[in-house]
XYZ file of C-alpha atoms in Angstrom:
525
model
C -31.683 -60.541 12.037
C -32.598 -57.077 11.903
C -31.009 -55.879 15.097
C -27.211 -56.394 16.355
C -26.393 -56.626 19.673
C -24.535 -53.923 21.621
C -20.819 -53.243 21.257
C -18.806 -52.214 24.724
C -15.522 -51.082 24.280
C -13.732 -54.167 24.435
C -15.881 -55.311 21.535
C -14.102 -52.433 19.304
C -10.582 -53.391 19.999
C -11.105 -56.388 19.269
C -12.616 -55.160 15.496
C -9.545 -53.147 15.634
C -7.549 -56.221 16.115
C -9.253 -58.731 13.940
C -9.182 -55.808 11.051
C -5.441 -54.636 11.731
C -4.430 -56.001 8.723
C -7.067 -54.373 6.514
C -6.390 -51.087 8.168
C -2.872 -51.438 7.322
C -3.446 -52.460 4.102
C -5.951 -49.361 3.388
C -3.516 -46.829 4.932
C -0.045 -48.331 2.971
C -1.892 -47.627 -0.233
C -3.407 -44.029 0.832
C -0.508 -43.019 1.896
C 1.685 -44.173 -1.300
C -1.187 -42.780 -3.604
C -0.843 -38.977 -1.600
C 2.922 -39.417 -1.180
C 3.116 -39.364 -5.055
C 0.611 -36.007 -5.710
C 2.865 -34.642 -2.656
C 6.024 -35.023 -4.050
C 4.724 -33.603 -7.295
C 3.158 -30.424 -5.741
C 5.462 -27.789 -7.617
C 7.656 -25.043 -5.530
C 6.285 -21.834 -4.714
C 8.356 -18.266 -4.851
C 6.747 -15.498 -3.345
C 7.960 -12.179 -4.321
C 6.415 -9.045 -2.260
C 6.398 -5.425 -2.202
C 5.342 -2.928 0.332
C 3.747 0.477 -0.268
C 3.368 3.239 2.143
C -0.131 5.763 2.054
C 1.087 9.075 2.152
C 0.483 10.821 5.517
C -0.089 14.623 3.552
C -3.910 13.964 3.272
C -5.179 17.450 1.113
C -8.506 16.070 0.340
C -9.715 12.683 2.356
C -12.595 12.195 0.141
C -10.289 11.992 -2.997
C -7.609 10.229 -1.872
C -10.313 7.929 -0.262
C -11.392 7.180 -4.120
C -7.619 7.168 -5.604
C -7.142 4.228 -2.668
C -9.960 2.648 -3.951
C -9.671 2.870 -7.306
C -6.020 1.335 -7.405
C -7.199 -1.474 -5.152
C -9.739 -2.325 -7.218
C -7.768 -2.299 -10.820
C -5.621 -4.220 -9.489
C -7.721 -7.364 -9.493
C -9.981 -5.978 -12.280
C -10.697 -8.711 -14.967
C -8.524 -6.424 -17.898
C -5.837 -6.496 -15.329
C -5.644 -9.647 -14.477
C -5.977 -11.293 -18.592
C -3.624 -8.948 -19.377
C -1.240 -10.687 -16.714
C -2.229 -14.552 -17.743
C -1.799 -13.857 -21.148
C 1.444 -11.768 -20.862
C 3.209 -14.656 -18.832
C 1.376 -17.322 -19.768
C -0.385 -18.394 -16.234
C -2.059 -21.401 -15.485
C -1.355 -22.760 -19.254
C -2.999 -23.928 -21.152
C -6.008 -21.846 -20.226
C -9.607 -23.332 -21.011
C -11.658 -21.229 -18.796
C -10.255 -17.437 -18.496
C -12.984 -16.836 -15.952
C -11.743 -19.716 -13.925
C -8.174 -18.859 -14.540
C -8.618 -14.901 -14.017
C -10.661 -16.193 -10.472
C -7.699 -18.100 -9.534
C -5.607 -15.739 -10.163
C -7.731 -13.060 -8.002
C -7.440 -15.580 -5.200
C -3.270 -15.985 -6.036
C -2.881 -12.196 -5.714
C -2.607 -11.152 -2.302
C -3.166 -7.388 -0.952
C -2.951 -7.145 2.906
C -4.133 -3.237 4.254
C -2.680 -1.803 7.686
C -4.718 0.781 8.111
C -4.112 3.640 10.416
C -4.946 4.168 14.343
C -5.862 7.440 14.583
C -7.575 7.836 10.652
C -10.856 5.348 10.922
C -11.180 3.550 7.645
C -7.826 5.178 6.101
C -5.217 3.103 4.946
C -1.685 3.371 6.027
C 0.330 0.993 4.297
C -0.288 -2.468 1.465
C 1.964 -5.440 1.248
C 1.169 -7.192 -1.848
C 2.702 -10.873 -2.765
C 2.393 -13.215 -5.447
C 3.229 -16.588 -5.585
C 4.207 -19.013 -8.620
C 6.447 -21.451 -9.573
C 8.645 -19.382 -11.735
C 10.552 -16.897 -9.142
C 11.106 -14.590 -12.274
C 7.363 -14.820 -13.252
C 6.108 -13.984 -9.243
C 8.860 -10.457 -9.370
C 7.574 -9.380 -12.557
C 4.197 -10.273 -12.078
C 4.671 -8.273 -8.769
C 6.440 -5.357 -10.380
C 3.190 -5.074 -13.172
C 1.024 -4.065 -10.411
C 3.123 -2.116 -8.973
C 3.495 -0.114 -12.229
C -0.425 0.765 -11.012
C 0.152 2.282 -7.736
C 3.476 4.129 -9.932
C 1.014 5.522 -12.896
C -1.602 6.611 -9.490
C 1.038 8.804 -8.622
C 1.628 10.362 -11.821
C -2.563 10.832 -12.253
C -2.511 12.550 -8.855
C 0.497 14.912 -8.748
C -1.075 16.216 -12.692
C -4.273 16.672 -11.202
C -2.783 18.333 -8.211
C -0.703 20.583 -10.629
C -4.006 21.009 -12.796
C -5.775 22.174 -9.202
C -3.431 24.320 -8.149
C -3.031 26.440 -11.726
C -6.982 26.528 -11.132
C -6.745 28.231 -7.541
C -3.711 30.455 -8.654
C -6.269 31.732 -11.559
C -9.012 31.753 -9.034
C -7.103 33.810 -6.462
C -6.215 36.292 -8.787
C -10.006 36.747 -9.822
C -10.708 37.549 -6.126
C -7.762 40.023 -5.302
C -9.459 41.808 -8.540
C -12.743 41.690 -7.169
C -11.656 43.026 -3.779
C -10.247 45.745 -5.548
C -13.280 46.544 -7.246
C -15.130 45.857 -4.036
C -12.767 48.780 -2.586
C -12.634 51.235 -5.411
C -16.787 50.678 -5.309
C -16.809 51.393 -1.054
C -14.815 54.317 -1.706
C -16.438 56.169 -4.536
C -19.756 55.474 -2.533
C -18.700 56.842 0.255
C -17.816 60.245 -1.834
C -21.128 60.396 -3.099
C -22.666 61.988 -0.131
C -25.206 65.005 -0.406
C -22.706 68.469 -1.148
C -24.782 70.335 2.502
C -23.182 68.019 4.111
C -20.239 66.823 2.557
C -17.472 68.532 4.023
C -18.049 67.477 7.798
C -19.402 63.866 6.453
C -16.356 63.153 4.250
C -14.301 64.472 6.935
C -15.768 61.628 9.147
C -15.945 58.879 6.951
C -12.531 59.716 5.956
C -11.151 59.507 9.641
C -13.323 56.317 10.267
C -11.667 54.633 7.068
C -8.265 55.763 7.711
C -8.645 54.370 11.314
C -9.453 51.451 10.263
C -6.881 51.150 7.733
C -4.126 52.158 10.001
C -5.556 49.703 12.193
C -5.293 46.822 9.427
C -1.318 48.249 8.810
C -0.545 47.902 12.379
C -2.019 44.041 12.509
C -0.518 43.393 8.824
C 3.097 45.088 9.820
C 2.673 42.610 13.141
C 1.925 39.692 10.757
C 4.688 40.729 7.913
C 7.582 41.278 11.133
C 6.612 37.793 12.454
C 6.873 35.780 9.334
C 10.029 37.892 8.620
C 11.641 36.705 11.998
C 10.116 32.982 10.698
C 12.290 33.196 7.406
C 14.707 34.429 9.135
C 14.850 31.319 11.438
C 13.892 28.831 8.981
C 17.117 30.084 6.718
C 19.214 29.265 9.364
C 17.617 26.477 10.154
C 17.852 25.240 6.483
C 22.057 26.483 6.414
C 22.714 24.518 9.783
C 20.811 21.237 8.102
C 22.560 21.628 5.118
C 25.932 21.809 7.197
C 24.705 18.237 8.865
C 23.861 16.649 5.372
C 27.332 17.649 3.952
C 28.887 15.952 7.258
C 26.308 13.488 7.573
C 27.927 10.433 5.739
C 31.513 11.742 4.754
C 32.686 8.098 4.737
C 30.195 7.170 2.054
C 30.439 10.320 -0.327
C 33.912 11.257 0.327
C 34.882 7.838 -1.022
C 34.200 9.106 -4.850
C 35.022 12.168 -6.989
C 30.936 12.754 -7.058
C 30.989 12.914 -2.850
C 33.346 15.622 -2.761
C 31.739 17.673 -5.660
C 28.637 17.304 -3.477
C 30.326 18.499 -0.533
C 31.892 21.279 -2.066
C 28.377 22.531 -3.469
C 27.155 22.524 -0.123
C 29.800 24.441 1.091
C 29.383 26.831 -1.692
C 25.758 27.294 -1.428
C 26.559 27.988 2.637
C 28.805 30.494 2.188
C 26.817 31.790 -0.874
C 23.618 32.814 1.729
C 25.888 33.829 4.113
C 27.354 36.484 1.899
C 23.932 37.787 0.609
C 22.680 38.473 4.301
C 25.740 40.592 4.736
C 26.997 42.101 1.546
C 25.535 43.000 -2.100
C 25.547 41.020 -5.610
C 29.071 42.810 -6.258
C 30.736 41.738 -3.223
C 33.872 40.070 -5.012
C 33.955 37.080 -2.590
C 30.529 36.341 -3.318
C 31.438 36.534 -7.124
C 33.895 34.457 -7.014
C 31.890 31.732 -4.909
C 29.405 31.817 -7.277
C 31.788 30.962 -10.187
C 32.626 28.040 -8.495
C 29.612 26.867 -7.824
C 28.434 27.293 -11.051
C 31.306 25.036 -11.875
C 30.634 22.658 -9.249
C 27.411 22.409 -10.752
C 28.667 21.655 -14.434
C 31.131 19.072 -13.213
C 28.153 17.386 -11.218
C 25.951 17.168 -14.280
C 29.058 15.644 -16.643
C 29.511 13.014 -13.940
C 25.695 12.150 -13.516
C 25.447 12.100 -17.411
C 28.320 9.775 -17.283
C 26.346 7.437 -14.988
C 28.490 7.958 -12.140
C 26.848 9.331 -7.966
C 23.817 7.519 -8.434
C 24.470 6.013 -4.961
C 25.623 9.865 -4.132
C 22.501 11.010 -4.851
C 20.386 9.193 -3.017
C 18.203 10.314 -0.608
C 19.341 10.127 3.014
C 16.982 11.016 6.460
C 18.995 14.332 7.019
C 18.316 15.034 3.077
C 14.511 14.572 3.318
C 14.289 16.574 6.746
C 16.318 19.403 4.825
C 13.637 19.214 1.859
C 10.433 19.111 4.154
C 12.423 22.014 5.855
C 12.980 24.138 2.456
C 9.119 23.598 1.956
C 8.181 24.709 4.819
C 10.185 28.084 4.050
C 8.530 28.093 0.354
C 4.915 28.245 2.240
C 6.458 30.959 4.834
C 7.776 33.049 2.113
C 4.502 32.448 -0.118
C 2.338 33.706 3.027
C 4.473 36.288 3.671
C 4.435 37.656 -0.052
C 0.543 37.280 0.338
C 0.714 39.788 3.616
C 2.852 42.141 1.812
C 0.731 42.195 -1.089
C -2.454 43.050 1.240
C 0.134 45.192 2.730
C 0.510 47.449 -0.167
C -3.479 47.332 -1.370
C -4.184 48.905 2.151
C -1.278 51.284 2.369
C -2.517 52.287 -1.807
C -5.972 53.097 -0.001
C -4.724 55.046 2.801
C -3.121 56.953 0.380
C -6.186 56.678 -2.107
C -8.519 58.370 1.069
C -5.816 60.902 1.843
C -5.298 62.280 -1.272
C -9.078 63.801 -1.890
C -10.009 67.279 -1.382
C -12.295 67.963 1.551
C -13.768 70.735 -0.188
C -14.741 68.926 -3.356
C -17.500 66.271 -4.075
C -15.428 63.031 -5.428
C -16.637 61.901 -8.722
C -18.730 58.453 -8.862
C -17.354 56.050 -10.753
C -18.898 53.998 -13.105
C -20.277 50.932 -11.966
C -17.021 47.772 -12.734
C -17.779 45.401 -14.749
C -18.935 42.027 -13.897
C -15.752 40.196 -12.509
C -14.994 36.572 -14.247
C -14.923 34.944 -10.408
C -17.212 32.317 -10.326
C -16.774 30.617 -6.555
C -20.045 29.189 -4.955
C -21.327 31.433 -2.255
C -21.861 35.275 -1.349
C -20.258 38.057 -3.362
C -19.547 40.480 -0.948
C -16.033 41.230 0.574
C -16.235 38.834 3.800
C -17.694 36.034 1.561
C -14.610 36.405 -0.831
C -12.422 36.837 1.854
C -13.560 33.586 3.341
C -13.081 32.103 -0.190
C -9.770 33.617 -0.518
C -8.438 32.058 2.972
C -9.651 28.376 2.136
C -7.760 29.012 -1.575
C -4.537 29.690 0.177
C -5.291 27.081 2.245
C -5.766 24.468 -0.244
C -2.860 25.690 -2.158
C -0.765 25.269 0.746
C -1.855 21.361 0.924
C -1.621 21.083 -2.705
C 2.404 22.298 -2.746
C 3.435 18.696 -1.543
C 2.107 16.580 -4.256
C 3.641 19.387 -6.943
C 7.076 19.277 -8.354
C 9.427 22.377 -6.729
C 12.552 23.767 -7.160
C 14.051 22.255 -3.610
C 12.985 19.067 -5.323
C 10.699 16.565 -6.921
C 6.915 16.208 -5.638
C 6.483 13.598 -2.552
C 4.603 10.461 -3.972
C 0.931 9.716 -2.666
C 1.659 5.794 -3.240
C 5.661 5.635 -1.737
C 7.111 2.022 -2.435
C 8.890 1.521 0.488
C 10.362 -2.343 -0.850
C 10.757 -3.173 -4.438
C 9.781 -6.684 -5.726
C 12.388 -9.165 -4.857
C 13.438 -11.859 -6.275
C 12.675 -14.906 -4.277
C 15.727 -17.397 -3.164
C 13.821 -20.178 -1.376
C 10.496 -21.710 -2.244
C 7.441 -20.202 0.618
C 5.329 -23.459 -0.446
C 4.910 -26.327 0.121
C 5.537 -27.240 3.567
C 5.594 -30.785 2.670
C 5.775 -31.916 6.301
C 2.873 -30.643 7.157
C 1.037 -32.499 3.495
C 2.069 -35.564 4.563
C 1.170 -35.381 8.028
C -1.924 -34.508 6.426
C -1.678 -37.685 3.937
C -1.323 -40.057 6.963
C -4.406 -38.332 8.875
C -6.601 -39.200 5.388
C -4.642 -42.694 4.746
C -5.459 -43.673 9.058
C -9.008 -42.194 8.449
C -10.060 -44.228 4.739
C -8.293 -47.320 6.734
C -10.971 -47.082 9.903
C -13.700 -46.354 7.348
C -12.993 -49.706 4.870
C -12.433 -51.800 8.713
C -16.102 -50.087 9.540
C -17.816 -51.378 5.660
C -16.540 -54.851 6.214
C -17.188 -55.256 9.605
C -21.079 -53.836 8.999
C -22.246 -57.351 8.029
C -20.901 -59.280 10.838
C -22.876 -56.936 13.282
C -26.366 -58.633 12.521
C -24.876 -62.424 12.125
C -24.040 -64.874 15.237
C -20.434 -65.262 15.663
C -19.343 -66.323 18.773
C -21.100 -67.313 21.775
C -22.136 -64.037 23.367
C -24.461 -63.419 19.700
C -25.631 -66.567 20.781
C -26.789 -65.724 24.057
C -27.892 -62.219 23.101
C -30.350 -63.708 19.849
C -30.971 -66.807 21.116
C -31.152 -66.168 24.981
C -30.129 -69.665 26.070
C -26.453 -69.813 27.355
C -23.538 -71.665 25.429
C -23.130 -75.484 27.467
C -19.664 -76.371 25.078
C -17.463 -75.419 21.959
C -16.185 -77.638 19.448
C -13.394 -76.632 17.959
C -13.255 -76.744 14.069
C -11.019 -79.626 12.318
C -9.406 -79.660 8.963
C -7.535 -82.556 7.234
C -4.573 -82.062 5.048
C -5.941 -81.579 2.121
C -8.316 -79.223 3.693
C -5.510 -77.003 5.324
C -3.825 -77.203 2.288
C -7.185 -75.759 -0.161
C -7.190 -73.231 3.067
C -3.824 -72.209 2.662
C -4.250 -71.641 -1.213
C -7.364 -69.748 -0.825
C -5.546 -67.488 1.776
C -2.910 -67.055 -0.747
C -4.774 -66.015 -3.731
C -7.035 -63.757 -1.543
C -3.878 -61.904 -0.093
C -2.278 -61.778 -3.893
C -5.398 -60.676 -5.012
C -5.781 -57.703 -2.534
C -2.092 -57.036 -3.685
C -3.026 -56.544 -7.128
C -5.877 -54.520 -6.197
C -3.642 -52.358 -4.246
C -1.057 -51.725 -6.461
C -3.703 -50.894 -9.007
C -5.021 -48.381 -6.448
C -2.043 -46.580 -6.161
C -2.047 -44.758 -9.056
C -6.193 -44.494 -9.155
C -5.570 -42.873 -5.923
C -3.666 -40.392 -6.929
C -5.186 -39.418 -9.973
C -8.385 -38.642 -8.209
C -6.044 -36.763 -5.352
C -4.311 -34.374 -8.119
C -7.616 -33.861 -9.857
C -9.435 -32.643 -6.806
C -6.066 -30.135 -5.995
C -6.571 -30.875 -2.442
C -3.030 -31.131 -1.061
C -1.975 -28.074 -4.033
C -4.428 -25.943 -2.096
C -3.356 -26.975 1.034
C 0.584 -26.352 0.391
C -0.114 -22.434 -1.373
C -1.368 -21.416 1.772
């Protein structure tokens, strides 16, 4: 009729009730079709590690692009074919880019990054799921082979940097020298009228000035004395609380108490060299036995045994932090001493001339090798020389020493596990899902069939509504027998038909429901 008259909502519960059975019908065979793709959604294992950033940040810039370039091979394309190919992901494969895509996706890499660094990470998880557990720990442990080789890449290029500034350093205490030696045999080669009372000056000036530099270096050499003094003890009295710091763990094998008894040996070993000499015969003898502590240790580590004995503990690391704290003490202090000596050799230098006699001018050094950016004269290379040590100094924690190995950039704080228990699917929450779809395609198919009946008369109220003249009586329709009967059959073969239909569905259904990976999506998350 081209219009339909108005629907309240008593109007659409009764559609609801008249197409209850339909509805029913629609939502049984949804929800049979997406119980079967649910119950063949495969398990999930998720296997994890965690890696910490480390806080010793010697150049932010760098680090910033070692971050960044581990993060991004990681989910590089070489990367991640190398990984589908190796354990055979996603097989068979007909399109790597779609597989390698997928596998981007699969590959999880959460950052924390830290509060008071903007933009600085301080820590990854990284996860991968699959339903192989042993597949998602190794594929797991391959990337974390990436941060491992990062580590190596940075502590040789740390080791490369730091033979550079040695080098470097040693170019500039040669061209201070110079710089000196140059000063000096200038200031000799004043006019000979005047050379007497001029020298005589210049010489007083200089060695003012150089007493003045003892007297500040002495200061600075007593101090860090008194700081290597302390930090020794410091170092004896944490070595004394890692020896008793777990005797119930290392006491309980041969390889604990040879431990222990090093410790005690290298104790009383310093104590007898701050009181005594090499010959003392106690100390002789305590070094005899820790040399043989030391042999037995190594015959029981080549035999496999203390690995758990050797493992790091808190009070261990805080002792190693501690002994490299008195490696950069003792370092600065043997830089002091050295400057010590240079200005103590020119005091000497200045004292030693003649007043009487013109000193002789030197020829003018030779170019020096030093090639730092910047001004050549002595404050510019002293400037130089100050951000050298200083970079050396930040260098020394990412470089193998003799209190122990270098401290990782990339520190893997939880190694892949193995997983137990699937992570996905939650199939509760799929089928809860299935029943939403199955209620909603049920409504929809009651809303199709019920479209044409919207523009026909049906009942008395279309009636009035098209018509406008109001219904006076209702006859209510007759069958015969044989009519009920035909009606009855139809009925039948409609409802046996819809059965067949439906059953047919079922697996249509659920074809198109695995194709589309709807529900697999849904449960990997």
């Amino acid at each position: 009729m081209g219009s339909f008259r108005p629907r309240n909502l008593t109007d659409l519960f009764d559609i609801l009730r008249r197409r209850a059975t339909l509805i029913a019908f629609v939502t049984v065979i949804v929800l049979l079709a997406a119980f079967v793709v649910v119950i063949n959604v495969p398990h999930l294992y998720e296997s994890r590690t965690r890696i910490v950033v480390s806080g010793q940040i010697y150049d932010r810039q760098a680090n910033s692009a070692q971050i960044a370039a581990v993060t991004e091979q990681i989910t590089s394309r070489a990367n991640l074919e190398g990984l589908i190919n190796r354990y055979q992901l996603f097989a068979p494969v007909t399109n790597m880019d779609r597989a390698t895509a997928d596998l981007a996706n699969a590959i999880k890499l959460d950052t924390k990054y830290r509060s008071d660094s903007n933009g600085f990470p301080e820590s990854f998880t990284l996860t991968f799921r699959d339903p192989n557990p042993n597949i998602a720990q190794q594929v797991v442990t391959d990337l974390l082979g990436i941060f491992s080789q990062a580590n190596t890449t940075l502590e040789h290029q740390a080791t490369e940097e730091a033979r550079q500034i040695r080098t470097e350093i040693a170019d500039i205490e040669a061209q201070l020298a110079q710089n000196h030696n140059s000063r000096a045999a200038h200031a000799a080669s004043a006019s000979a009228a005047s050379r007497a009372a001029s020298y005589a000056e210049r010489a007083r000036t200089v060695r003012d000035a150089i007493a003045s530099s003892l007297e500040q270096l002495r200061d600075r050499q007593y101090a860090l004395q008194q700081q290597v003094a302390n930090q020794k003890r410091a170092i004896v009295q944490q070595q004394e609380i890692v020896r008793t710091a777990a005797p119930e763990d290392r006491g309980s094998s041969s390889m604990g108490a040879l431990l222990k008894r090093k410790a005690d040996l290298e104790a009383q070993i310093k104590q007898y060299q701050d009181q005594y000499t090499d010959r003392y015969p106690r100390l002789v003898t305590a070094r005899e036995q820790l040399a043989e502590v030391e042999q037995r240790i190594s015959e029981a580590r080549a035999s496999g045994e203390g690995t758990r004995a050797t493992q790091a503990s808190p009070e261990a690391q805080q002792l190693r932090q501690m002994q490299i704290e008195l490696s950069r003490m003792e370092t600065e202090l043997e830089v002091v001493e050295r400057e010590l000596n240079r200005k103590q050799q020119a005091a000497a230098t200045i004292g030693g001339v003649p007043a009487v006699a013109a000193p002789v001018v030197p020829a003018a050094p030779a170019a020096s090798s030093y090639s730092a950016p910047g001004d050549y004269t002595t404050d510019g290379l002293k400037e130089r020389y100050t951000q050298l040590l200083k970079r050396q100094e930040a260098l020394s924690v990412f470089q193998p020493s003799p209190a122990g190995p270098a401290a990782p950039f990339f520190q893997i704080v939880d190694e892949p596990n193995l997983p137990q228990q699937p992570a996905a699917p939650q199939r509760s929450k799929l089928m809860l899902f299935a029943l939403a779809m199955a209620l909603g395609a049920g409504l929809v198919a009651a809303v199709i069939v019920e479209l044409p009946r919207l523009t026909r008369i049906n009942d008395e109220r279309d009636i009035k509504y098209f018509l406008g003249v109001p219904v006076v009586a209702q006859l209510a329709e007759n069958y015969t027998v044989d009519e009920r009967r035909r009606e009855a059959r139809r009925q039948f073969a409609r409802r046996l038909r819809y059965l067949l239909v439906g059953a047919a569905m079922i697996p249509l259904l659920a074809f198109v429901l695995n194709f589309s990976h709807v529900f697999h999506i849904l449960g990997s998350k």
